[in-house]
Short mmCIF file of C-alpha atoms in Angstrom, two decimals:
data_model
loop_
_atom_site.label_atom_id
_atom_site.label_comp_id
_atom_site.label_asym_id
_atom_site.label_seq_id
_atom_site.Cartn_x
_atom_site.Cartn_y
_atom_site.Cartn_z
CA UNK G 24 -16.73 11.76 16.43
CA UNK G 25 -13.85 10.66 18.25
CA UNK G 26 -13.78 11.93 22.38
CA UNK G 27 -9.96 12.57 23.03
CA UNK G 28 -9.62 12.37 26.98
CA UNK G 29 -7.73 15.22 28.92
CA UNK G 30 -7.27 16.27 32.25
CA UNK G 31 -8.57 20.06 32.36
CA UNK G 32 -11.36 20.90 34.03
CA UNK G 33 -14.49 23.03 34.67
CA UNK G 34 -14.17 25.78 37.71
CA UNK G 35 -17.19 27.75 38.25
CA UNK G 36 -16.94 30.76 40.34
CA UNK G 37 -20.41 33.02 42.01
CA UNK G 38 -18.97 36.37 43.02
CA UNK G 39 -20.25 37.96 46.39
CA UNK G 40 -22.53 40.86 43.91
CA UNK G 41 -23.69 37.55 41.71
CA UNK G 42 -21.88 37.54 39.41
CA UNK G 43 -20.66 34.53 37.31
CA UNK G 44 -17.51 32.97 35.86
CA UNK G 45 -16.71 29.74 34.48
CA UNK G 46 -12.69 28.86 33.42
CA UNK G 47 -12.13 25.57 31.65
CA UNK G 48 -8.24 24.98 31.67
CA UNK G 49 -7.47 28.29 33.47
CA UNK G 50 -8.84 30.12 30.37
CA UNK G 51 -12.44 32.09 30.34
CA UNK G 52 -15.10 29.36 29.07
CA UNK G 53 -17.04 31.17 25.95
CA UNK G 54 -20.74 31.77 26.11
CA UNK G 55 -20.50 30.80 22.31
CA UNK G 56 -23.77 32.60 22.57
CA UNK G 57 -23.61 33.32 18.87
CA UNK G 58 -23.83 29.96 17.56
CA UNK G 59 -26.14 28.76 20.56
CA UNK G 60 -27.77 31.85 21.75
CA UNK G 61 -30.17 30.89 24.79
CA UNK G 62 -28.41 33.32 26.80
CA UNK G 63 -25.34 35.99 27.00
CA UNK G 64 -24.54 34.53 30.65
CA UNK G 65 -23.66 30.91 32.16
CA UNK G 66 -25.76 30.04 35.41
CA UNK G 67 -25.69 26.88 37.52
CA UNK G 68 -27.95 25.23 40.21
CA UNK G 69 -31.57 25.70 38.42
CA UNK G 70 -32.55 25.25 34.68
CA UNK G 71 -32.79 28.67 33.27
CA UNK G 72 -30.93 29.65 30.00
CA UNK G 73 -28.31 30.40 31.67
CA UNK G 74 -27.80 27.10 32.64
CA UNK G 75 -28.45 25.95 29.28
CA UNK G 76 -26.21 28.25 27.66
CA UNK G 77 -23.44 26.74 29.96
CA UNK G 78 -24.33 22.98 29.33
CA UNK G 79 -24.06 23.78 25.63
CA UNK G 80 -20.51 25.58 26.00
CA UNK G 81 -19.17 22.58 28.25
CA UNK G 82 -20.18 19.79 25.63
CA UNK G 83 -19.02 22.08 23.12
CA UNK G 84 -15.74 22.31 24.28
CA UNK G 85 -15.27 18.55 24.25
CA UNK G 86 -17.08 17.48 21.28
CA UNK G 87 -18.52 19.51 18.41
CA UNK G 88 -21.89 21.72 17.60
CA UNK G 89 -24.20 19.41 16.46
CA UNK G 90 -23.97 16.58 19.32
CA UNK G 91 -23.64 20.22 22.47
CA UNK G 92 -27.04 21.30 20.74
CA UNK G 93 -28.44 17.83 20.72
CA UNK G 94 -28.21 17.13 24.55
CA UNK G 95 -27.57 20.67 25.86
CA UNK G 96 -30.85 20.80 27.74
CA UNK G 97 -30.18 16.33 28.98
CA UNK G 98 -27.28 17.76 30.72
CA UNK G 99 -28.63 20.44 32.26
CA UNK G 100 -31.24 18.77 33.60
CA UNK G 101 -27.88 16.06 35.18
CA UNK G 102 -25.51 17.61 35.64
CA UNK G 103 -25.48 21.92 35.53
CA UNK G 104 -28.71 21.81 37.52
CA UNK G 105 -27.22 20.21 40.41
CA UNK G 106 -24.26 22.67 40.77
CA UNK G 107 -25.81 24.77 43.49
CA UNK G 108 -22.18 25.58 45.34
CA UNK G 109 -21.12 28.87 44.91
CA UNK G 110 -17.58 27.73 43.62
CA UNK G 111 -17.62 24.05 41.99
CA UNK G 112 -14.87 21.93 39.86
CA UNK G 113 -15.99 19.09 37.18
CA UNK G 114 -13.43 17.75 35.34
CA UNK G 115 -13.24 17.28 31.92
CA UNK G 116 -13.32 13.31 32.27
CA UNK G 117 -16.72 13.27 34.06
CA UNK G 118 -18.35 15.32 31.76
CA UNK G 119 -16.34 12.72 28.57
CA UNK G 120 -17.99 9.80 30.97
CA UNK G 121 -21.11 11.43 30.88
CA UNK G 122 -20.99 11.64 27.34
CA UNK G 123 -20.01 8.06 26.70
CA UNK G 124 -23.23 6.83 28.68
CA UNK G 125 -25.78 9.58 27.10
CA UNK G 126 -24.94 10.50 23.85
CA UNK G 127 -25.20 8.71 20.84
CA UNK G 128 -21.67 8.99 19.01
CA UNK G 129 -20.22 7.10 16.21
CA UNK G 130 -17.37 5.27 16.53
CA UNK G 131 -15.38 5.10 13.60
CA UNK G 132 -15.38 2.51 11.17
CA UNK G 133 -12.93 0.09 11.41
CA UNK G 134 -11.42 -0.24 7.75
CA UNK G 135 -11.98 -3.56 6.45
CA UNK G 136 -8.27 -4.74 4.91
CA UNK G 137 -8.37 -4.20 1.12
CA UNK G 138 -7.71 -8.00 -0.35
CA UNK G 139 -6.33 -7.09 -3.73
CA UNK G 140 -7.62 -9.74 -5.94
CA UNK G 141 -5.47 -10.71 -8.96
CA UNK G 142 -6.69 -11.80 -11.94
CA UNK G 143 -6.62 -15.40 -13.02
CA UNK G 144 -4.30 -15.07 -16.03
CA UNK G 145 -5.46 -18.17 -18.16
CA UNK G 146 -2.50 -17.52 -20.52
CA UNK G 147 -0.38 -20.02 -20.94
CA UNK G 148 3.14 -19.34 -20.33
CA UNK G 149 5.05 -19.75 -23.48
CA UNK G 150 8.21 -21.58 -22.92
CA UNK G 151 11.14 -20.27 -23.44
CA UNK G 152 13.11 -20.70 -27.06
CA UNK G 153 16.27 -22.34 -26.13
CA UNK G 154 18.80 -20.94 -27.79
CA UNK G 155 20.78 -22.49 -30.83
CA UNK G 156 24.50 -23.78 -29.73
CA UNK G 157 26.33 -23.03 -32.99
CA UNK G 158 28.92 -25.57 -32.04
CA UNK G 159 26.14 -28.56 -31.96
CA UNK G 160 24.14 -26.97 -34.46
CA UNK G 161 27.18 -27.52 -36.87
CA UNK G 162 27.79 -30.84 -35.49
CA UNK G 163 24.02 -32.01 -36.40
CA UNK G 164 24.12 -31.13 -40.12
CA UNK G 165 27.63 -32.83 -40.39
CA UNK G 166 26.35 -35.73 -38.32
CA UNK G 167 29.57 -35.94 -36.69
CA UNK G 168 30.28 -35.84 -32.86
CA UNK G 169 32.64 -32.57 -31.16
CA UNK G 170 35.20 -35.30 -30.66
CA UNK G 171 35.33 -35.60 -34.62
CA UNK G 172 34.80 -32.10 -35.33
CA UNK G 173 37.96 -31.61 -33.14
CA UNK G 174 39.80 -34.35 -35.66
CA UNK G 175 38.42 -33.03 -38.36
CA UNK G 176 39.99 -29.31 -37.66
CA UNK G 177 42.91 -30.71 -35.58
CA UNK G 178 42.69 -29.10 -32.91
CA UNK G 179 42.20 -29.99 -29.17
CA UNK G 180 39.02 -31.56 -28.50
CA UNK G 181 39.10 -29.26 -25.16
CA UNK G 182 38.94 -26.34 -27.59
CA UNK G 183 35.64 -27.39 -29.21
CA UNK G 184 34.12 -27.75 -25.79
CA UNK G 185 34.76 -24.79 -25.10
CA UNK G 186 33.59 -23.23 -28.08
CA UNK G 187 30.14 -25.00 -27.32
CA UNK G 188 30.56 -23.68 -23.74
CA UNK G 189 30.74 -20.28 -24.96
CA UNK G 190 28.56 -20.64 -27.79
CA UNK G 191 31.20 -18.93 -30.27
CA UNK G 192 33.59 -19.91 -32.49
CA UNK G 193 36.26 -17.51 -33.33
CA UNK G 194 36.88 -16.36 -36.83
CA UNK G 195 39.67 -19.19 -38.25
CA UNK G 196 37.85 -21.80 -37.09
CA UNK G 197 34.76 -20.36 -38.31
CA UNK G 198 36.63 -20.45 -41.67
CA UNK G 199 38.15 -23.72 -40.92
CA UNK G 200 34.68 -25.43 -40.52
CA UNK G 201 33.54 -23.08 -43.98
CA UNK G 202 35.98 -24.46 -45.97
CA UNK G 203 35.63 -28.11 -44.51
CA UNK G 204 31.85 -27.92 -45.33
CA UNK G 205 32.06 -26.33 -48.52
CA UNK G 206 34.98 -29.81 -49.42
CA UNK G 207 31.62 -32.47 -48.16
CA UNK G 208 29.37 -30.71 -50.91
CA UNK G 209 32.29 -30.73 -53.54
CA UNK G 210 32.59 -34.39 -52.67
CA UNK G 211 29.49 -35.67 -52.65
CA UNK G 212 28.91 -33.76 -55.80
CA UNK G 213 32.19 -35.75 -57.25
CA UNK G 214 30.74 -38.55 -55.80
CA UNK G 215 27.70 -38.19 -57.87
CA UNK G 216 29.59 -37.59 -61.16
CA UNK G 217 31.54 -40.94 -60.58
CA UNK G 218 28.19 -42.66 -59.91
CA UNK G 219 26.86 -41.27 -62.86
CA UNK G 220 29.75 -42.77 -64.95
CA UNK G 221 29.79 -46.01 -64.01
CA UNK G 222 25.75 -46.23 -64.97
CA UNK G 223 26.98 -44.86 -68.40
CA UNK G 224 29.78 -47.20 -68.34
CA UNK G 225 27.56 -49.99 -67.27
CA UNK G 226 24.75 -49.66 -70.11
#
């Protein structure tokens, strides 16, 4: 555990008839005797029960059970023992210092930095489908350049650009390049016809 440093301290207190008090912080120390019961009284100066009982109730006060019934008796035997004044003070950081050279206490773990590991993603990235330009898309099955296709419709050249820019063709000259398409098939299928002709013609 964790000792928090503070600056209270112990007052012990013999009364002219004997008896004893002990204040920790201006407030009545507990015996505690009923989770360490060596004795219903605190004594100082010898190594009775009493004493004991204190010792316990001091470490107990700054730390926790299990480490106050571990070295109760050790620090009786250092430090309650030689308390043989009728009225005494110890402050709470002699008795922490004490602790820190006797006592075995854990210090806590320091917390080793989580290193989040990310998986090696083998995957390949897929690259990314360029989208179709309708503009050039139309100009590579005519075979024709924009410049042409702008002839061809009569209209600015400026304005095909900018179809291409925006990847849309409004609806007349969507119609426009229809109806121009639809002409090249009729041709080349008049073209055929004639060619077929003149082989007629010719055998």
């Amino acid at each position: 555990m964790a000792i928090v440093m503070n600056n209270h301290v112990f007052k012990g207190h013999r009364t002219l008839l004997g008896n004893k008090f002990v204040t920790y912080g201006e407030l009545e120390l507990p015996t505690r005797e009923g989770i360490y019961p060596k004795s219903n009284s605190f004594d100082w100066g010898n190594s009775s029960r009493g004493a004991n009982q204190l010792a316990f109730s001091m470490l107990f006060q700054l730390s926790s059970q299990e480490l106050a019934e571990q070295y109760a008796e050790q620090f009786t035997q250092d430090v309650v023992r030689s308390l043989h004044a009728r009225d005494w003070v110890l402050s709470a950081s002699d008795v922490l210092e004490w602790m820190e050279k006797n006592c075995d206490i854990p210090q806590p773990k320091e917390q080793e930095p989580k290193v989040k590991v990310k998986a090696a993603n083998n995957t390949k990235k897929k690259p990314k489908k360029q989208k179709s330009n309708i503009v050039k898309d139309i100009c590579q099955e005519l075979g024709i350049t924009q410049k042409q296709l702008a002839e061809i419709l009569e209209v600015p050249e400026g304005t095909v650009s900018s179809w291409a820019v925006k990847n849309e063709i409004p609806r007349l000259g969507k119609k426009a390049i229809e109806f121009y398409m639809k002409s090249q098939k009729n041709q080349k299928i008049v073209d055929s016809y004639r060619s077929f002709i003149e082989l007629l013609q010719a055998s």
